[in-house]
Coordinates of C-alpha atoms in Angstrom, one line a residue:
C1 CA 245.3 234.4 -114.2
P2 CA 242.1 232.5 -113.4
P3 CA 242.9 229.5 -115.5
C4 CA 246.2 229.2 -113.8
R5 CA 244.7 229.4 -110.3
R6 CA 242.1 226.8 -111.2
T7 CA 244.7 224.5 -112.5
L8 CA 247.0 225.0 -109.5
S9 CA 244.1 224.3 -107.1
W10 CA 243.3 221.1 -109.1
L11 CA 247.0 220.0 -109.0
G12 CA 247.0 220.6 -105.3
E13 CA 244.0 218.2 -105.0
L14 CA 245.9 215.6 -107.1
A15 CA 248.9 216.0 -104.9
R16 CA 246.8 215.5 -101.7
R17 CA 244.9 212.5 -103.3
H18 CA 248.0 210.7 -104.5
G19 CA 250.5 211.6 -101.8
D20 CA 254.0 210.5 -102.5
R21 CA 253.0 208.6 -105.6
I22 CA 253.3 211.8 -107.6
A23 CA 255.3 215.0 -107.5
V24 CA 253.9 218.3 -108.6
L25 CA 256.2 221.2 -109.4
A26 CA 254.7 224.6 -110.2
I27 CA 257.1 227.0 -112.0
A28 CA 256.0 230.6 -112.2
V29 CA 257.1 232.4 -115.3
E30 CA 256.6 236.1 -116.1
S31 CA 255.4 236.7 -112.5
A32 CA 256.9 239.0 -109.9
E33 CA 258.4 237.1 -106.9
A34 CA 256.3 239.1 -104.4
D35 CA 253.1 238.1 -106.3
V36 CA 254.1 234.5 -106.5
R37 CA 254.9 234.4 -102.7
A38 CA 251.5 236.0 -101.9
L39 CA 249.7 233.4 -104.1
I40 CA 251.6 230.5 -102.5
G41 CA 250.5 231.7 -99.0
K42 CA 246.9 232.3 -100.1
L43 CA 246.4 229.0 -101.9
D44 CA 248.3 226.8 -99.3
L45 CA 248.8 223.9 -101.7
P46 CA 251.1 220.9 -101.3
L47 CA 253.2 221.8 -104.4
V48 CA 256.8 222.5 -104.9
W49 CA 257.1 226.1 -106.2
A50 CA 259.9 227.7 -108.2
L51 CA 260.4 231.0 -110.0
G52 CA 261.3 230.4 -113.6
T53 CA 263.7 232.4 -115.7
P54 CA 263.2 233.1 -119.4
E55 CA 266.1 230.6 -120.0
L56 CA 264.4 227.9 -118.0
A57 CA 261.1 228.5 -119.8
R58 CA 262.8 228.2 -123.2
S59 CA 264.4 224.9 -122.2
F60 CA 260.9 223.4 -122.1
G61 CA 260.2 224.6 -125.6
D62 CA 256.9 226.2 -126.4
L63 CA 255.4 227.9 -123.4
S64 CA 253.2 230.4 -125.3
A65 CA 250.1 229.2 -123.5
V66 CA 249.5 229.4 -119.8
P67 CA 249.1 227.3 -118.0
T68 CA 251.2 224.6 -119.6
L69 CA 251.1 221.2 -118.0
F70 CA 254.0 218.7 -118.5
M71 CA 253.5 215.2 -117.3
F72 CA 256.5 212.9 -116.9
D73 CA 256.8 209.1 -116.3
R74 CA 258.7 207.5 -113.5
A75 CA 261.9 207.6 -115.6
G76 CA 261.6 211.3 -116.1
R77 CA 260.5 211.0 -119.8
A78 CA 257.9 213.4 -121.1
A79 CA 254.6 211.5 -121.2
A80 CA 252.1 214.3 -122.1
I81 CA 252.0 218.1 -122.6
H82 CA 248.8 220.2 -122.3
Y83 CA 248.7 223.8 -123.4
G84 CA 246.2 226.2 -121.8
A85 CA 243.2 225.1 -119.7
P86 CA 240.5 223.7 -122.0
P87 CA 237.4 222.4 -120.3
D88 CA 238.5 218.7 -120.6
L89 CA 242.0 219.3 -119.2
Q90 CA 241.4 217.7 -115.8
A91 CA 239.6 214.6 -117.2
Q92 CA 242.2 214.1 -119.9
A93 CA 245.2 214.6 -117.6
E94 CA 243.7 212.4 -114.8
A95 CA 243.2 209.6 -117.3
E96 CA 246.9 209.9 -118.4
L97 CA 248.0 210.0 -114.8
R98 CA 246.1 206.8 -114.0
A99 CA 247.8 205.1 -116.9
L100 CA 251.2 206.4 -115.7
L101 CA 250.6 205.2 -112.2
E102 CA 249.5 201.7 -113.3
K103 CA 252.8 201.2 -115.3
R104 CA 255.5 199.5 -113.3

Protein backbone atom coordinates (compact mmCIF):
# COMPACT_ATOMS: atom_id res chain seq x y z
CA CYS A 1 0.00 0.00 0.00
CA PRO A 2 1.24 3.58 -0.56
CA PRO A 3 1.51 4.41 3.19
CA CYS A 4 3.56 1.24 3.72
CA ARG A 5 5.89 2.07 0.83
CA ARG A 6 6.42 5.63 2.10
CA THR A 7 7.11 4.32 5.59
CA LEU A 8 9.53 1.68 4.28
CA SER A 9 11.41 4.29 2.23
CA TRP A 10 11.67 6.55 5.27
CA LEU A 11 12.86 3.64 7.45
CA GLY A 12 15.50 2.88 4.83
CA GLU A 13 16.68 6.51 5.06
CA LEU A 14 16.87 6.17 8.87
CA ALA A 15 18.88 2.97 8.53
CA ARG A 16 21.33 4.67 6.15
CA ARG A 17 21.60 7.77 8.35
CA HIS A 18 22.17 5.92 11.63
CA GLY A 19 24.16 2.96 10.33
CA ASP A 20 24.80 0.27 12.92
CA ARG A 21 23.30 2.38 15.72
CA ILE A 22 19.83 1.07 14.81
CA ALA A 23 18.37 -2.09 13.33
CA VAL A 24 15.30 -1.99 11.12
CA LEU A 25 13.26 -5.14 10.54
CA ALA A 26 10.37 -5.07 8.07
CA ILE A 27 7.89 -7.90 8.47
CA ALA A 28 5.44 -8.39 5.63
CA VAL A 29 2.05 -9.70 6.75
CA GLU A 30 -0.79 -10.68 4.45
CA SER A 31 1.42 -10.31 1.38
CA ALA A 32 2.38 -12.92 -1.17
CA GLU A 33 6.04 -13.91 -1.04
CA ALA A 34 6.55 -13.13 -4.74
CA ASP A 35 5.14 -9.62 -4.24
CA VAL A 36 7.37 -9.02 -1.21
CA ARG A 37 10.47 -10.21 -3.07
CA ALA A 38 9.64 -7.94 -6.02
CA LEU A 39 9.18 -4.95 -3.69
CA ILE A 40 12.46 -5.67 -1.89
CA GLY A 41 14.31 -5.66 -5.19
CA LYS A 42 12.57 -2.52 -6.40
CA LEU A 43 13.07 -0.46 -3.23
CA ASP A 44 16.67 -1.61 -2.54
CA LEU A 45 16.60 -0.57 1.12
CA PRO A 46 19.09 -1.48 3.87
CA LEU A 47 16.45 -3.30 5.92
CA VAL A 48 16.17 -6.84 7.22
CA TRP A 49 13.08 -8.38 5.62
CA ALA A 50 10.90 -11.23 6.84
CA LEU A 51 7.62 -12.82 5.88
CA GLY A 52 5.26 -12.91 8.82
CA THR A 53 2.80 -15.63 9.58
CA PRO A 54 -0.60 -14.95 11.17
CA GLU A 55 0.80 -16.45 14.40
CA LEU A 56 3.76 -14.07 14.38
CA ALA A 57 1.48 -11.10 13.75
CA ARG A 58 -0.76 -12.11 16.67
CA SER A 59 2.26 -12.35 18.97
CA PHE A 60 2.73 -8.59 18.56
CA GLY A 61 -0.86 -7.89 19.58
CA ASP A 62 -3.04 -5.51 17.61
CA LEU A 63 -1.88 -5.24 14.01
CA SER A 64 -5.15 -3.99 12.60
CA ALA A 65 -3.50 -0.90 11.08
CA VAL A 66 -0.81 -0.97 8.41
CA PRO A 67 1.85 0.00 8.67
CA THR A 68 2.43 -0.63 12.37
CA LEU A 69 5.77 0.60 13.69
CA PHE A 70 7.27 -0.88 16.86
CA MET A 71 10.28 0.80 18.44
CA PHE A 72 12.43 -1.03 20.97
CA ASP A 73 15.15 0.21 23.28
CA ARG A 74 18.65 -1.28 23.47
CA ALA A 75 17.45 -3.87 25.98
CA GLY A 76 14.71 -5.04 23.59
CA ARG A 77 11.85 -3.48 25.56
CA ALA A 78 9.00 -1.89 23.61
CA ALA A 79 9.50 1.89 23.71
CA ALA A 80 6.74 3.06 21.33
CA ILE A 81 4.12 1.74 18.94
CA HIS A 82 2.65 3.69 16.03
CA TYR A 83 -0.44 2.49 14.17
CA GLY A 84 -0.98 3.60 10.59
CA ALA A 85 0.86 6.41 8.85
CA PRO A 86 -0.47 9.73 10.16
CA PRO A 87 1.13 12.90 8.78
CA ASP A 88 3.27 13.37 11.91
CA LEU A 89 4.56 9.78 12.09
CA GLN A 90 8.07 10.56 10.91
CA ALA A 91 8.56 13.60 13.17
CA GLN A 92 7.15 11.78 16.18
CA ALA A 93 9.14 8.59 15.64
CA GLU A 94 12.38 10.44 14.90
CA ALA A 95 12.05 12.40 18.16
CA GLU A 96 11.52 9.12 20.02
CA LEU A 97 14.49 7.56 18.22
CA ARG A 98 16.74 10.49 19.17
CA ALA A 99 15.74 10.05 22.81
CA LEU A 100 16.42 6.30 22.63
CA LEU A 101 19.83 6.83 21.03
CA GLU A 102 20.81 9.35 23.71
CA LYS A 103 20.10 6.88 26.51
CA ARG A 104 23.08 4.86 27.58
